[in-house]
């Protein structure tokens, strides 16, 4: 797969490119094969691309395509409790105070993909069918965000006029992430609407094996303090203190073959 990808790069930079096009739209991502066996989530996202025709031939184009899909989301609320303690001369534990931190935990499963694309368009007016050939990579990751749900936003500084953290985000981290080479292709239609084209598109993008969580796996994340909370200041708990997220679920391993359907627009920019 790598030699094919490098060949696309050479073509992109070494070929005289004329007319330029920009396109994009909303896409639906449907897992297939082994990926579909491990998750029943259907992704929703977007796709954008830029292309240019080669040597003045508008029927042959080459460019770069980038897309993103959210294929699973869970949200839960949890109160993180920590006791502030001291010890007397006899080693007995004395409770000084207790921190009760109301939190909102949001877990997203994401697919990001970028590909070099070659497009071959039928040279006919009004409704133009085309074929795409693509090579690049997919990046699959699970990201957890922890928000402060306290009344005054004390744990995130959300109500502090000198702090721009209006959404009260305490911390955000990836619990899993993996890359894989991606390749495939698809077909579509460009329907002329004045100076813009309506675009209908279907892609099938295969990839190597990746490790990931399904949306069912990310239910019931457990949030803990990183270290012993007994020395924390209740009014000054930061993202350095919070953010250990634990789960009993095991990561899944499989290919991440996906069928994408999109509806968007294609806009000629210049050289027409």
mmCIF file of C-alpha atoms in Angstrom:
data_model
loop_
_atom_site.group_PDB
_atom_site.id
_atom_site.type_symbol
_atom_site.label_atom_id
_atom_site.label_comp_id
_atom_site.label_asym_id
_atom_site.label_seq_id
_atom_site.Cartn_x
_atom_site.Cartn_y
_atom_site.Cartn_z
ATOM 1 C CA UNK A 1 0.000 0.000 0.000
ATOM 2 C CA UNK A 2 2.852 2.408 0.808
ATOM 3 C CA UNK A 3 4.270 2.471 -2.771
ATOM 4 C CA UNK A 4 0.809 3.342 -4.108
ATOM 5 C CA UNK A 5 0.450 6.177 -1.602
ATOM 6 C CA UNK A 6 3.898 7.553 -2.508
ATOM 7 C CA UNK A 7 3.003 7.343 -6.189
ATOM 8 C CA UNK A 8 -0.058 9.536 -5.533
ATOM 9 C CA UNK A 9 2.167 12.084 -3.757
ATOM 10 C CA UNK A 10 4.530 12.193 -6.736
ATOM 11 C CA UNK A 11 1.618 12.677 -9.114
ATOM 12 C CA UNK A 12 0.153 15.420 -6.921
ATOM 13 C CA UNK A 13 3.336 17.492 -6.818
ATOM 14 C CA UNK A 14 4.929 16.552 -10.123
ATOM 15 C CA UNK A 15 2.001 17.016 -12.478
ATOM 16 C CA UNK A 16 0.897 20.330 -13.938
ATOM 17 C CA UNK A 17 -2.360 21.144 -12.140
ATOM 18 C CA UNK A 18 -4.846 23.602 -13.666
ATOM 19 C CA UNK A 19 -8.494 24.030 -12.681
ATOM 20 C CA UNK A 20 -9.120 23.807 -8.926
ATOM 21 C CA UNK A 21 -12.144 22.416 -7.128
ATOM 22 C CA UNK A 22 -13.287 22.445 -3.522
ATOM 23 C CA UNK A 23 -15.902 20.044 -2.211
ATOM 24 C CA UNK A 24 -17.359 18.634 0.950
ATOM 25 C CA UNK A 25 -20.479 17.670 2.816
ATOM 26 C CA UNK A 26 -22.061 15.528 5.482
ATOM 27 C CA UNK A 27 -21.212 11.834 5.621
ATOM 28 C CA UNK A 28 -22.513 8.661 7.238
ATOM 29 C CA UNK A 29 -19.966 5.965 8.166
ATOM 30 C CA UNK A 30 -21.165 2.341 8.234
ATOM 31 C CA UNK A 31 -18.737 -0.265 9.625
ATOM 32 C CA UNK A 32 -18.347 -3.436 7.553
ATOM 33 C CA UNK A 33 -16.665 -6.835 7.957
ATOM 34 C CA UNK A 34 -14.810 -7.431 11.236
ATOM 35 C CA UNK A 35 -15.433 -3.844 12.295
ATOM 36 C CA UNK A 36 -19.209 -4.349 12.010
ATOM 37 C CA UNK A 37 -18.955 -7.518 14.111
ATOM 38 C CA UNK A 38 -17.407 -5.512 16.956
ATOM 39 C CA UNK A 39 -19.589 -2.401 16.824
ATOM 40 C CA UNK A 40 -23.113 -1.587 15.734
ATOM 41 C CA UNK A 41 -22.486 2.166 15.872
ATOM 42 C CA UNK A 42 -23.076 4.239 12.724
ATOM 43 C CA UNK A 43 -20.881 7.308 12.417
ATOM 44 C CA UNK A 44 -21.971 10.838 11.511
ATOM 45 C CA UNK A 45 -19.512 13.449 10.313
ATOM 46 C CA UNK A 46 -18.151 15.475 7.425
ATOM 47 C CA UNK A 47 -15.739 15.246 4.527
ATOM 48 C CA UNK A 48 -13.859 17.962 2.623
ATOM 49 C CA UNK A 49 -11.439 17.873 -0.304
ATOM 50 C CA UNK A 50 -9.517 20.016 -2.737
ATOM 51 C CA UNK A 51 -8.537 18.880 -6.244
ATOM 52 C CA UNK A 52 -7.093 20.134 -9.492
ATOM 53 C CA UNK A 53 -7.349 18.866 -13.041
ATOM 54 C CA UNK A 54 -4.200 17.475 -14.655
ATOM 55 C CA UNK A 55 -2.680 19.145 -17.729
ATOM 56 C CA UNK A 56 -5.907 20.966 -18.493
ATOM 57 C CA UNK A 57 -7.955 17.755 -18.685
ATOM 58 C CA UNK A 58 -10.915 18.308 -16.359
ATOM 59 C CA UNK A 59 -11.861 14.626 -16.599
ATOM 60 C CA UNK A 60 -8.783 13.638 -14.563
ATOM 61 C CA UNK A 61 -8.240 15.254 -11.176
ATOM 62 C CA UNK A 62 -5.962 14.703 -8.191
ATOM 63 C CA UNK A 63 -6.014 16.147 -4.690
ATOM 64 C CA UNK A 64 -6.368 15.637 -0.949
ATOM 65 C CA UNK A 65 -9.446 14.390 0.948
ATOM 66 C CA UNK A 66 -9.988 14.741 4.730
ATOM 67 C CA UNK A 67 -12.904 13.439 6.801
ATOM 68 C CA UNK A 68 -14.125 12.923 10.352
ATOM 69 C CA UNK A 69 -16.897 10.816 11.880
ATOM 70 C CA UNK A 70 -18.197 10.398 15.419
ATOM 71 C CA UNK A 71 -19.199 6.741 15.722
ATOM 72 C CA UNK A 72 -20.198 6.540 19.369
ATOM 73 C CA UNK A 73 -20.857 8.877 22.300
ATOM 74 C CA UNK A 74 -21.616 8.299 25.976
ATOM 75 C CA UNK A 75 -22.301 10.841 28.709
ATOM 76 C CA UNK A 76 -22.590 10.226 32.430
ATOM 77 C CA UNK A 77 -22.565 12.171 35.693
ATOM 78 C CA UNK A 78 -20.520 11.135 38.681
ATOM 79 C CA UNK A 79 -19.558 12.648 42.013
ATOM 80 C CA UNK A 80 -15.904 12.194 42.855
ATOM 81 C CA UNK A 81 -15.389 12.129 46.624
ATOM 82 C CA UNK A 82 -12.120 12.647 48.468
ATOM 83 C CA UNK A 83 -11.486 12.924 52.194
ATOM 84 C CA UNK A 84 -8.949 15.379 53.590
ATOM 85 C CA UNK A 85 -7.373 13.730 56.644
ATOM 86 C CA UNK A 86 -4.707 14.343 59.261
ATOM 87 C CA UNK A 87 -3.084 12.037 61.791
ATOM 88 C CA UNK A 88 -2.565 12.568 65.506
ATOM 89 C CA UNK A 89 0.517 11.564 67.491
ATOM 90 C CA UNK A 90 -0.831 8.068 67.900
ATOM 91 C CA UNK A 91 -1.280 7.615 64.153
ATOM 92 C CA UNK A 92 -5.060 7.870 64.306
ATOM 93 C CA UNK A 93 -6.743 9.309 61.210
ATOM 94 C CA UNK A 94 -8.782 12.493 61.693
ATOM 95 C CA UNK A 95 -11.234 13.638 59.020
ATOM 96 C CA UNK A 96 -10.775 17.356 58.323
ATOM 97 C CA UNK A 97 -12.975 17.911 55.314
ATOM 98 C CA UNK A 98 -14.493 16.139 52.347
ATOM 99 C CA UNK A 99 -14.430 17.138 48.696
ATOM 100 C CA UNK A 100 -17.532 16.256 46.686
ATOM 101 C CA UNK A 101 -16.879 17.053 43.043
ATOM 102 C CA UNK A 102 -19.883 16.719 40.706
ATOM 103 C CA UNK A 103 -18.549 15.827 37.263
ATOM 104 C CA UNK A 104 -19.915 15.279 33.766
ATOM 105 C CA UNK A 105 -17.984 12.692 31.773
ATOM 106 C CA UNK A 106 -18.273 12.661 27.969
ATOM 107 C CA UNK A 107 -16.676 9.856 25.949
ATOM 108 C CA UNK A 108 -16.476 10.068 22.140
ATOM 109 C CA UNK A 109 -15.304 7.437 19.664
ATOM 110 C CA UNK A 110 -13.857 9.075 16.559
ATOM 111 C CA UNK A 111 -12.523 8.245 13.105
ATOM 112 C CA UNK A 112 -10.298 10.724 11.285
ATOM 113 C CA UNK A 113 -9.118 9.899 7.781
ATOM 114 C CA UNK A 114 -7.014 11.618 5.148
ATOM 115 C CA UNK A 115 -6.257 10.347 1.639
ATOM 116 C CA UNK A 116 -4.664 11.368 -1.591
ATOM 117 C CA UNK A 117 -7.396 11.050 -4.204
ATOM 118 C CA UNK A 118 -7.469 10.505 -7.977
ATOM 119 C CA UNK A 119 -10.805 11.202 -9.676
ATOM 120 C CA UNK A 120 -11.891 10.207 -13.173
ATOM 121 C CA UNK A 121 -14.988 12.090 -14.394
ATOM 122 C CA UNK A 122 -17.167 11.263 -17.380
ATOM 123 C CA UNK A 123 -16.923 14.273 -19.793
ATOM 124 C CA UNK A 124 -20.659 14.797 -20.183
ATOM 125 C CA UNK A 125 -22.820 17.822 -19.240
ATOM 126 C CA UNK A 126 -25.277 18.319 -16.360
ATOM 127 C CA UNK A 127 -24.936 14.921 -14.592
ATOM 128 C CA UNK A 128 -21.374 13.607 -14.410
ATOM 129 C CA UNK A 129 -20.602 10.194 -12.906
ATOM 130 C CA UNK A 130 -17.093 9.688 -11.553
ATOM 131 C CA UNK A 131 -14.788 7.128 -9.941
ATOM 132 C CA UNK A 132 -12.391 7.849 -7.046
ATOM 133 C CA UNK A 133 -9.212 5.912 -6.159
ATOM 134 C CA UNK A 134 -7.768 6.726 -2.723
ATOM 135 C CA UNK A 135 -4.792 5.959 -0.502
ATOM 136 C CA UNK A 136 -3.864 7.325 2.923
ATOM 137 C CA UNK A 137 -4.520 6.518 6.577
ATOM 138 C CA UNK A 138 -7.180 6.323 9.285
ATOM 139 C CA UNK A 139 -6.776 7.485 12.870
ATOM 140 C CA UNK A 140 -9.243 5.926 15.326
ATOM 141 C CA UNK A 141 -9.366 7.243 18.879
ATOM 142 C CA UNK A 142 -11.497 7.366 22.039
ATOM 143 C CA UNK A 143 -11.428 10.712 23.854
ATOM 144 C CA UNK A 144 -12.753 11.425 27.348
ATOM 145 C CA UNK A 145 -13.620 14.931 28.529
ATOM 146 C CA UNK A 146 -14.373 15.693 32.183
ATOM 147 C CA UNK A 147 -16.432 18.792 33.012
ATOM 148 C CA UNK A 148 -17.051 20.590 36.286
ATOM 149 C CA UNK A 149 -20.722 20.436 37.315
ATOM 150 C CA UNK A 150 -20.381 22.382 40.578
ATOM 151 C CA UNK A 151 -22.639 25.401 41.064
ATOM 152 C CA UNK A 152 -19.787 27.913 41.093
ATOM 153 C CA UNK A 153 -17.398 26.141 38.697
ATOM 154 C CA UNK A 154 -14.676 26.131 41.339
ATOM 155 C CA UNK A 155 -12.850 23.073 40.020
ATOM 156 C CA UNK A 156 -12.424 24.407 36.493
ATOM 157 C CA UNK A 157 -12.351 28.158 37.098
ATOM 158 C CA UNK A 158 -15.437 28.432 34.911
ATOM 159 C CA UNK A 159 -16.907 31.438 36.734
ATOM 160 C CA UNK A 160 -13.590 33.215 37.149
ATOM 161 C CA UNK A 161 -13.560 36.401 35.054
ATOM 162 C CA UNK A 162 -9.848 35.913 34.324
ATOM 163 C CA UNK A 163 -10.425 32.374 33.025
ATOM 164 C CA UNK A 164 -11.791 31.723 29.526
ATOM 165 C CA UNK A 165 -12.852 28.158 30.397
ATOM 166 C CA UNK A 166 -16.559 28.891 30.003
ATOM 167 C CA UNK A 167 -17.452 25.290 29.234
ATOM 168 C CA UNK A 168 -15.924 24.217 32.588
ATOM 169 C CA UNK A 169 -13.640 21.617 31.052
ATOM 170 C CA UNK A 170 -11.298 20.128 33.665
ATOM 171 C CA UNK A 171 -9.341 17.706 31.506
ATOM 172 C CA UNK A 172 -9.470 15.891 28.155
ATOM 173 C CA UNK A 173 -7.428 12.832 27.218
ATOM 174 C CA UNK A 174 -7.341 9.980 24.733
ATOM 175 C CA UNK A 175 -7.934 6.560 26.295
ATOM 176 C CA UNK A 176 -7.116 4.733 23.065
ATOM 177 C CA UNK A 177 -5.723 5.722 19.674
ATOM 178 C CA UNK A 178 -4.353 3.877 16.670
ATOM 179 C CA UNK A 179 -3.262 4.521 13.073
ATOM 180 C CA UNK A 180 -3.626 2.255 10.053
ATOM 181 C CA UNK A 181 -2.986 2.576 6.339
ATOM 182 C CA UNK A 182 -6.239 3.084 4.454
ATOM 183 C CA UNK A 183 -7.086 2.509 0.817
ATOM 184 C CA UNK A 184 -10.062 2.030 -1.446
ATOM 185 C CA UNK A 185 -12.304 4.019 -3.694
ATOM 186 C CA UNK A 186 -15.819 4.791 -4.680
ATOM 187 C CA UNK A 187 -18.155 6.427 -7.093
ATOM 188 C CA UNK A 188 -20.428 9.414 -7.239
ATOM 189 C CA UNK A 189 -22.426 11.929 -9.250
ATOM 190 C CA UNK A 190 -21.902 15.644 -9.861
ATOM 191 C CA UNK A 191 -25.200 17.339 -10.692
ATOM 192 C CA UNK A 192 -24.804 20.835 -12.177
ATOM 193 C CA UNK A 193 -26.716 23.596 -10.358
ATOM 194 C CA UNK A 194 -25.563 26.828 -11.976
ATOM 195 C CA UNK A 195 -21.964 27.474 -10.919
ATOM 196 C CA UNK A 196 -22.049 24.782 -8.223
ATOM 197 C CA UNK A 197 -22.412 21.012 -8.343
ATOM 198 C CA UNK A 198 -24.547 18.916 -6.016
ATOM 199 C CA UNK A 199 -22.516 15.826 -5.120
ATOM 200 C CA UNK A 200 -23.700 12.327 -4.195
ATOM 201 C CA UNK A 201 -20.884 10.000 -3.173
ATOM 202 C CA UNK A 202 -20.225 6.490 -1.836
ATOM 203 C CA UNK A 203 -16.775 5.280 -0.702
ATOM 204 C CA UNK A 204 -15.444 1.980 0.573
ATOM 205 C CA UNK A 205 -12.227 2.459 2.566
ATOM 206 C CA UNK A 206 -10.340 -0.572 3.873
ATOM 207 C CA UNK A 207 -7.500 -0.531 6.391
ATOM 208 C CA UNK A 208 -5.137 -2.609 8.463
ATOM 209 C CA UNK A 209 -5.810 -3.792 12.016
ATOM 210 C CA UNK A 210 -6.404 -1.220 14.762
ATOM 211 C CA UNK A 211 -7.199 -1.271 18.492
ATOM 212 C CA UNK A 212 -10.287 0.617 19.670
ATOM 213 C CA UNK A 213 -13.251 0.795 22.054
ATOM 214 C CA UNK A 214 -16.870 0.401 21.001
ATOM 215 C CA UNK A 215 -19.491 2.764 22.426
ATOM 216 C CA UNK A 216 -20.786 -0.072 24.630
ATOM 217 C CA UNK A 217 -17.287 -0.401 26.111
ATOM 218 C CA UNK A 218 -17.189 3.254 27.150
ATOM 219 C CA UNK A 219 -20.275 3.125 29.351
ATOM 220 C CA UNK A 220 -19.501 3.438 33.051
ATOM 221 C CA UNK A 221 -16.037 5.013 32.889
ATOM 222 C CA UNK A 222 -14.663 5.361 36.441
ATOM 223 C CA UNK A 223 -12.848 8.609 37.257
ATOM 224 C CA UNK A 224 -10.284 8.693 40.070
ATOM 225 C CA UNK A 225 -7.771 11.085 41.594
ATOM 226 C CA UNK A 226 -4.277 10.461 40.259
ATOM 227 C CA UNK A 227 -2.704 10.364 43.707
ATOM 228 C CA UNK A 228 -3.898 10.325 47.302
ATOM 229 C CA UNK A 229 -6.402 13.195 47.582
ATOM 230 C CA UNK A 230 -5.670 13.892 51.243
ATOM 231 C CA UNK A 231 -3.388 16.851 50.458
ATOM 232 C CA UNK A 232 -5.589 18.583 47.866
ATOM 233 C CA UNK A 233 -6.989 22.047 48.357
ATOM 234 C CA UNK A 234 -10.794 21.792 47.778
ATOM 235 C CA UNK A 235 -10.772 25.193 46.080
ATOM 236 C CA UNK A 236 -7.833 24.504 43.804
ATOM 237 C CA UNK A 237 -8.177 21.090 42.187
ATOM 238 C CA UNK A 238 -6.728 21.073 38.679
ATOM 239 C CA UNK A 239 -6.530 18.757 35.676
ATOM 240 C CA UNK A 240 -3.217 17.552 37.089
ATOM 241 C CA UNK A 241 -5.118 16.064 40.016
ATOM 242 C CA UNK A 242 -8.063 14.520 38.152
ATOM 243 C CA UNK A 243 -8.225 12.429 35.065
ATOM 244 C CA UNK A 244 -7.353 8.810 35.765
ATOM 245 C CA UNK A 245 -10.119 7.064 33.834
ATOM 246 C CA UNK A 246 -10.543 3.341 34.292
ATOM 247 C CA UNK A 247 -12.690 0.726 32.593
ATOM 248 C CA UNK A 248 -13.104 -3.026 32.831
ATOM 249 C CA UNK A 249 -13.602 -3.274 29.072
ATOM 250 C CA UNK A 250 -10.883 -4.638 26.819
ATOM 251 C CA UNK A 251 -9.936 -2.978 23.571
ATOM 252 C CA UNK A 252 -11.104 -4.654 20.405
ATOM 253 C CA UNK A 253 -8.721 -5.474 17.555
ATOM 254 C CA UNK A 254 -9.765 -5.793 13.927
ATOM 255 C CA UNK A 255 -9.605 -4.187 10.523
ATOM 256 C CA UNK A 256 -11.583 -0.937 10.328
ATOM 257 C CA UNK A 257 -13.242 -1.214 6.919
ATOM 258 C CA UNK A 258 -15.942 1.442 6.511
ATOM 259 C CA UNK A 259 -18.539 2.320 3.901
ATOM 260 C CA UNK A 260 -19.096 6.080 3.645
ATOM 261 C CA UNK A 261 -22.139 7.807 2.114
ATOM 262 C CA UNK A 262 -22.073 11.571 1.669
ATOM 263 C CA UNK A 263 -24.153 14.434 0.371
ATOM 264 C CA UNK A 264 -22.404 17.704 -0.392
ATOM 265 C CA UNK A 265 -21.345 20.302 -2.924
ATOM 266 C CA UNK A 266 -18.481 20.659 -5.413
ATOM 267 C CA UNK A 267 -17.374 24.201 -6.273
ATOM 268 C CA UNK A 268 -15.069 25.150 -9.166
ATOM 269 C CA UNK A 269 -12.702 27.841 -7.869
ATOM 270 C CA UNK A 270 -10.796 28.952 -10.957
ATOM 271 C CA UNK A 271 -9.500 27.926 -14.351
ATOM 272 C CA UNK A 272 -12.913 27.056 -15.820
#
